[in-house]
Short mmCIF file of C-alpha atoms in Angstrom, two decimals:
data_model
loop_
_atom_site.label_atom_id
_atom_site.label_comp_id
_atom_site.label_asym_id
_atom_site.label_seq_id
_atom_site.Cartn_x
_atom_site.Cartn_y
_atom_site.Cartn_z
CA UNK A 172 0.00 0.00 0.00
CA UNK A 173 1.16 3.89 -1.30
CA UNK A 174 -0.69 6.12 0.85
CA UNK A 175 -0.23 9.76 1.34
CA UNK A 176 -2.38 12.00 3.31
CA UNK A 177 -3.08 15.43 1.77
CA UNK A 178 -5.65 16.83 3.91
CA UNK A 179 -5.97 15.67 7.21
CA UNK A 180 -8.27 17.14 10.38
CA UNK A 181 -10.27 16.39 13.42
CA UNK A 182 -13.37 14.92 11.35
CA UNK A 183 -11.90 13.64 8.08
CA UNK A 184 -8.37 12.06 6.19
CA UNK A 185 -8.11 12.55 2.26
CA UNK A 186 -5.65 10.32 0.90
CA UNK A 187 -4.01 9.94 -2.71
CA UNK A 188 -2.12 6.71 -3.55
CA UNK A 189 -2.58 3.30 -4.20
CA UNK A 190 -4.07 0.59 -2.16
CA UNK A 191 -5.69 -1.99 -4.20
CA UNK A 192 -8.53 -3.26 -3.21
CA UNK A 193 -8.55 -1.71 -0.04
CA UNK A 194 -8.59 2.03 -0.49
CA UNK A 195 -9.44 3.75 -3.29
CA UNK A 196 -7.51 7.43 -4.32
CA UNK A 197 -9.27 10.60 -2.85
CA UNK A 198 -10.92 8.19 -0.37
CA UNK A 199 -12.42 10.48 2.61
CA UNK A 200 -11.89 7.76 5.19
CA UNK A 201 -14.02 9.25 8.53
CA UNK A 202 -16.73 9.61 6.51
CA UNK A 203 -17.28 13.01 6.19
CA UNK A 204 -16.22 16.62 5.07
CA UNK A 205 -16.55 19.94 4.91
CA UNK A 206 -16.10 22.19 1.08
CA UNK A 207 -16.04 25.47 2.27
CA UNK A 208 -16.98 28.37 -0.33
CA UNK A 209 -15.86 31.62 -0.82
CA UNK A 210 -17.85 33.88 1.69
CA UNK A 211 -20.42 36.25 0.41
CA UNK A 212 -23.28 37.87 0.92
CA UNK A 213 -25.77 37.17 -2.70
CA UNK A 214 -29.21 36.12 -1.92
CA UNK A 215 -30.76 32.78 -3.43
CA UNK A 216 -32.78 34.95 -6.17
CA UNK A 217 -29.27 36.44 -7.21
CA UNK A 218 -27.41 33.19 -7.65
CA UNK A 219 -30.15 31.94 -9.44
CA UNK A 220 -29.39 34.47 -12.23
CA UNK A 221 -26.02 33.59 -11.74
CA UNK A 222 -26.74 29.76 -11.85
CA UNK A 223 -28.24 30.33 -15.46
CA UNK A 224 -25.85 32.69 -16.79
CA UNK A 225 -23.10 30.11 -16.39
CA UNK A 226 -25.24 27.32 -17.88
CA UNK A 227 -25.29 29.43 -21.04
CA UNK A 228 -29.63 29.44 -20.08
CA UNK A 229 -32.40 32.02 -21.16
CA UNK A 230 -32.99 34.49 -18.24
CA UNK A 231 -35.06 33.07 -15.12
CA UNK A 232 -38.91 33.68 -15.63
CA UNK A 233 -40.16 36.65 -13.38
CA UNK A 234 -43.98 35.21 -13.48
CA UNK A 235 -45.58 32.07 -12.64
CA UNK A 236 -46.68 31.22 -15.99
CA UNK A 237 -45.59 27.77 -17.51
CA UNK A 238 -44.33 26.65 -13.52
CA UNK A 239 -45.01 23.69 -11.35
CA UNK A 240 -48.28 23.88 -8.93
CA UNK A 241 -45.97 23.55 -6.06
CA UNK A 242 -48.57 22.56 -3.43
CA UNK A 243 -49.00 18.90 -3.86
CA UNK A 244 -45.64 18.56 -4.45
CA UNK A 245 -44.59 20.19 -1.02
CA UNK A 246 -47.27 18.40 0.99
CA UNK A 247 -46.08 14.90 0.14
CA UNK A 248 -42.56 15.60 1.20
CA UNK A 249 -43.82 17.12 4.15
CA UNK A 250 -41.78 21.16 3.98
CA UNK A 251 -42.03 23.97 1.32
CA UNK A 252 -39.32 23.70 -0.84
CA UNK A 253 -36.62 26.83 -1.22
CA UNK A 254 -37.44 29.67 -3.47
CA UNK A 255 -34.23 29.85 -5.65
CA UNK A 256 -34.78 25.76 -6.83
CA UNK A 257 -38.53 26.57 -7.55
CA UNK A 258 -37.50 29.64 -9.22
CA UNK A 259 -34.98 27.58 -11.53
CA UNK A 260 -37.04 24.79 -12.10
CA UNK A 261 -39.76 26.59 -13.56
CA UNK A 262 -37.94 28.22 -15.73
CA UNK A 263 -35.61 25.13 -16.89
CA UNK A 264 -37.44 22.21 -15.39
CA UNK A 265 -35.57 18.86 -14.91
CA UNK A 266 -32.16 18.27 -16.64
CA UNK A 267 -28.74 17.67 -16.07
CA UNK A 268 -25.75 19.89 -15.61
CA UNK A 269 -22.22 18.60 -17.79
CA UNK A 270 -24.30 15.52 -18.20
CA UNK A 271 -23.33 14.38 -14.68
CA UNK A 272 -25.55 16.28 -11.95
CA UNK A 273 -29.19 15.09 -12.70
CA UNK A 274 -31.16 18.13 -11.16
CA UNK A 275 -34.95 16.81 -10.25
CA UNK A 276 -38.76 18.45 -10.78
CA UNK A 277 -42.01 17.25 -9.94
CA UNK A 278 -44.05 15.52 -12.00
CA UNK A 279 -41.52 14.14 -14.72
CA UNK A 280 -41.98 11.24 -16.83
CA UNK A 281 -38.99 10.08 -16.60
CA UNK A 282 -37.67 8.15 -13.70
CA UNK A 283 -34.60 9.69 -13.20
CA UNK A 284 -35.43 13.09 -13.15
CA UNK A 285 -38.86 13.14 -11.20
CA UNK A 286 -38.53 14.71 -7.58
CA UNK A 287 -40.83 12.34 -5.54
CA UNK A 288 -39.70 9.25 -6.88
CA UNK A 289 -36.07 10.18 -6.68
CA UNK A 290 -36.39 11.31 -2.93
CA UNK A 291 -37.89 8.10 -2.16
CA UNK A 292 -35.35 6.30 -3.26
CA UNK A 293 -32.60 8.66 -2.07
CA UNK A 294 -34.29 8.38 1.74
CA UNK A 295 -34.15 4.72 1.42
CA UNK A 296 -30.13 4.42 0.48
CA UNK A 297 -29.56 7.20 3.71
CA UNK A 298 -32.22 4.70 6.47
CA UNK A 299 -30.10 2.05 5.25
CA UNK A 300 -26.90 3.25 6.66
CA UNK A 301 -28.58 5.27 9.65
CA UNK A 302 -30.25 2.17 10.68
CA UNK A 303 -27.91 -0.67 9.57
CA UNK A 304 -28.51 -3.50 7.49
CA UNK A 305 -30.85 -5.61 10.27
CA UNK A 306 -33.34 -2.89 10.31
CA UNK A 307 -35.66 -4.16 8.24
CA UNK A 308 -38.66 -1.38 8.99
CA UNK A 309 -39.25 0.66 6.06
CA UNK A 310 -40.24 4.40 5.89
CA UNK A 311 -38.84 5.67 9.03
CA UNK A 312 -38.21 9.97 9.64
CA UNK A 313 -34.57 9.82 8.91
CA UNK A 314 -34.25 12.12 11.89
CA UNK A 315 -36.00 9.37 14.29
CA UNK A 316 -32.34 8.56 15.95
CA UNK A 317 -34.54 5.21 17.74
CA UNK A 318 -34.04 3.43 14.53
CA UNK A 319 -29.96 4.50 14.21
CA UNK A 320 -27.36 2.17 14.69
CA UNK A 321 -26.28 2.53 18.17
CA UNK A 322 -22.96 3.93 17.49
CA UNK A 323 -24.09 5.91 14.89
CA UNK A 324 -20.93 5.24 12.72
CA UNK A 325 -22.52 6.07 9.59
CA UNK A 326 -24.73 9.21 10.75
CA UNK A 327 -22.97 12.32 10.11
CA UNK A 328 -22.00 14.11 13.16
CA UNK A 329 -23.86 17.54 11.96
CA UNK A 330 -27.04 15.88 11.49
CA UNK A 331 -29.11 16.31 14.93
CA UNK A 332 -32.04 14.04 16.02
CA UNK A 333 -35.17 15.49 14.62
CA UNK A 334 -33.63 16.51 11.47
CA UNK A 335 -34.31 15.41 7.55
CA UNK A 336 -33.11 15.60 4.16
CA UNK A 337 -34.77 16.00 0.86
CA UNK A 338 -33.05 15.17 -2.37
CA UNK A 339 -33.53 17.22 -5.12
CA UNK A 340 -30.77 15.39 -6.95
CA UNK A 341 -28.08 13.30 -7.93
CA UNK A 342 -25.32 12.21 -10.30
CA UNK A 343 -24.31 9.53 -12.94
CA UNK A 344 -21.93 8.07 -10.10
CA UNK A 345 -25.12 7.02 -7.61
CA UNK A 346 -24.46 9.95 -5.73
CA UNK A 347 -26.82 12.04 -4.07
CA UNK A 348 -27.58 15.66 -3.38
CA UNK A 349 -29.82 16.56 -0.38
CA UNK A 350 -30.81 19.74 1.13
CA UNK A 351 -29.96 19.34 5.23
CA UNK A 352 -33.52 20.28 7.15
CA UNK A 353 -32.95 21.81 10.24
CA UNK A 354 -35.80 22.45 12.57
CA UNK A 355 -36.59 26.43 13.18
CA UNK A 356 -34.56 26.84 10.07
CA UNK A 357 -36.35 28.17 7.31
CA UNK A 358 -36.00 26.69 3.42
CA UNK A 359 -34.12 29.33 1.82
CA UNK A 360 -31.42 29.06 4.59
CA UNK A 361 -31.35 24.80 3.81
CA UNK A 362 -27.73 23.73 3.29
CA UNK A 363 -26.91 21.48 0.44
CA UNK A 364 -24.82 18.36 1.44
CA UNK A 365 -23.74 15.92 -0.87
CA UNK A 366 -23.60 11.99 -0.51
CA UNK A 367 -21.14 9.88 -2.63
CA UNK A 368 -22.12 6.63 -3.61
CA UNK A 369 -21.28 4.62 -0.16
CA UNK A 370 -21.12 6.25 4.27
CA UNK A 371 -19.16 9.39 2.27
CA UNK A 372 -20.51 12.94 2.63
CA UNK A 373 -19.57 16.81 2.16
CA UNK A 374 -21.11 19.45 3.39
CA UNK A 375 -21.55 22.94 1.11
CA UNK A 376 -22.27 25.27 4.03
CA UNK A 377 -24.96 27.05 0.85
CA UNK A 378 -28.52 26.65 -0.37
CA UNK A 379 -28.92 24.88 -3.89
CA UNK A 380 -28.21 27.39 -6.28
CA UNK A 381 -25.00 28.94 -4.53
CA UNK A 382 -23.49 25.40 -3.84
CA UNK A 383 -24.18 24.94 -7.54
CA UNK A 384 -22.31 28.39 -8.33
CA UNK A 385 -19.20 27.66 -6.46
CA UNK A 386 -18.71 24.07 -7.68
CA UNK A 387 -18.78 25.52 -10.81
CA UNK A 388 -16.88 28.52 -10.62
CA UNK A 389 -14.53 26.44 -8.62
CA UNK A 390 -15.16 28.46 -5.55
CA UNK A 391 -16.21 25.95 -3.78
CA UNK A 392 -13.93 21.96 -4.22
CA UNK A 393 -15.71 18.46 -4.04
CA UNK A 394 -13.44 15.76 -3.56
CA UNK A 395 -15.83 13.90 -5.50
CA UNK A 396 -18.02 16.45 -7.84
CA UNK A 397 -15.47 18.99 -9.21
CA UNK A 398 -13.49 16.68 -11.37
CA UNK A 399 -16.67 15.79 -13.45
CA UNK A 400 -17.58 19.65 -13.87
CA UNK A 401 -15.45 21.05 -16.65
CA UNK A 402 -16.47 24.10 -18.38
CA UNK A 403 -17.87 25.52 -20.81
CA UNK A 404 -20.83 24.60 -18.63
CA UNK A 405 -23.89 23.19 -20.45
CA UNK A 406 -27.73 22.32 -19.03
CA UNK A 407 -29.77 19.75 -21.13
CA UNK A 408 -33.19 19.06 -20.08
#
């Protein structure tokens, strides 16, 4: 085994080399991480606009013509979703970003890229390494911590008891991208945090469209998203 450490801290150890079988490079071996972006102060409507712009998209619609009906939508997952993603879905609906991140919308007849159906599926992969592979109950509240393993080895330490997570996408890897649902917190304020295929997570300390933003513009670095997001930056829905 050729291991080197190149980032190394209380809650994480990034390692390049080679290990065979038993590592693989980049691995984040505690299970967890933080990408920090570039501080600002933009609201969610700004880096909406700014979202598009380096898609290459048509400006954002300013009225609610040719959008979802949000309600249902909301009610089965239980929150109101952030104002930024509702804003850029209906104006751009479902599609994917550098053909790798799959961005969801409700009602979509394809599989991949429809919101509920994705979430379910996204919740299921996250109970099964909350609650371990011997609990077999289905359809828990991810933030019910009675049904986590005792230890808790593959809950992330920032997620609290009484919390949730709602995916609103994903990429060609199996990975997926959650918003982070804090009680008292309200949507726009949501943190996206980002699974990789596996107990592997980063957090993006921003809501949807800003975490978007900086892993493009390379303010913000995913061990595990940036290399995939070359520009010139592209949408296809």
């Amino acid at each position: 085994m050729d291991l080197v450490v190149v980032e190394l801290s209380a809650s994480h150890a990034i390692v390049t080399g080679s290990g065979r079988d038993q590592l693989r490079p980049d691995d984040v071996l505690s299970g967890e991480r933080v990408a920090e972006p570039d501080r600002d102060h933009s609201t969610g409507s700004d880096m909406a606009e700014a979202l598009g712009e380096i898609l290459r998209l048509p400006a954002l619609k300013t009225g609610g013509r040719g959008g979802f009906d949000w309600s249902p939508v909301e009610a089965k997952l239980g929150a109101t979703l952030p104002q930024d993603y509702k804003r850029f879905i209906d104006s751009y609906g479902a599609g994917l970003i550098d053909d790798h991140v799959a961005v969801c919308a409700p009602d979509e007849p394809r599989d991949w890229a429809d919101l509920l159906q994705h979430n379910v599926y996204a919740q299921e992969c996250v109970r099964l390494d909350f609650g371990g592979p011997d609990n077999d109950s289905r359809g828990w509240h991810l933030g019910d911590s009675l049904q986590w393993e005792p230890r808790r080895e593959d809950v992330p330490s920032w997620f609290n008891p009484g919390d949730n997570l709602i995916s609103w996408g994903h990429t060609g890897n199996g990975d997926l991208l959650f918003w982070h649902i804090k009680p008292g917190v309200a949507p726009d304020d949501w943190p996206v945090v980002f699974k990789e295929e596996g107990p592997y997570w980063e957090q993006y300390q921003s809501g949807f469209s800003a975490a978007l933003v900086g892993l493009l513009t390379g303010a913000i670095r995913s061990e595990y998203l940036s290399r995939w997001l070359g520009g010139p930056h592209f949408y296809t829905s």
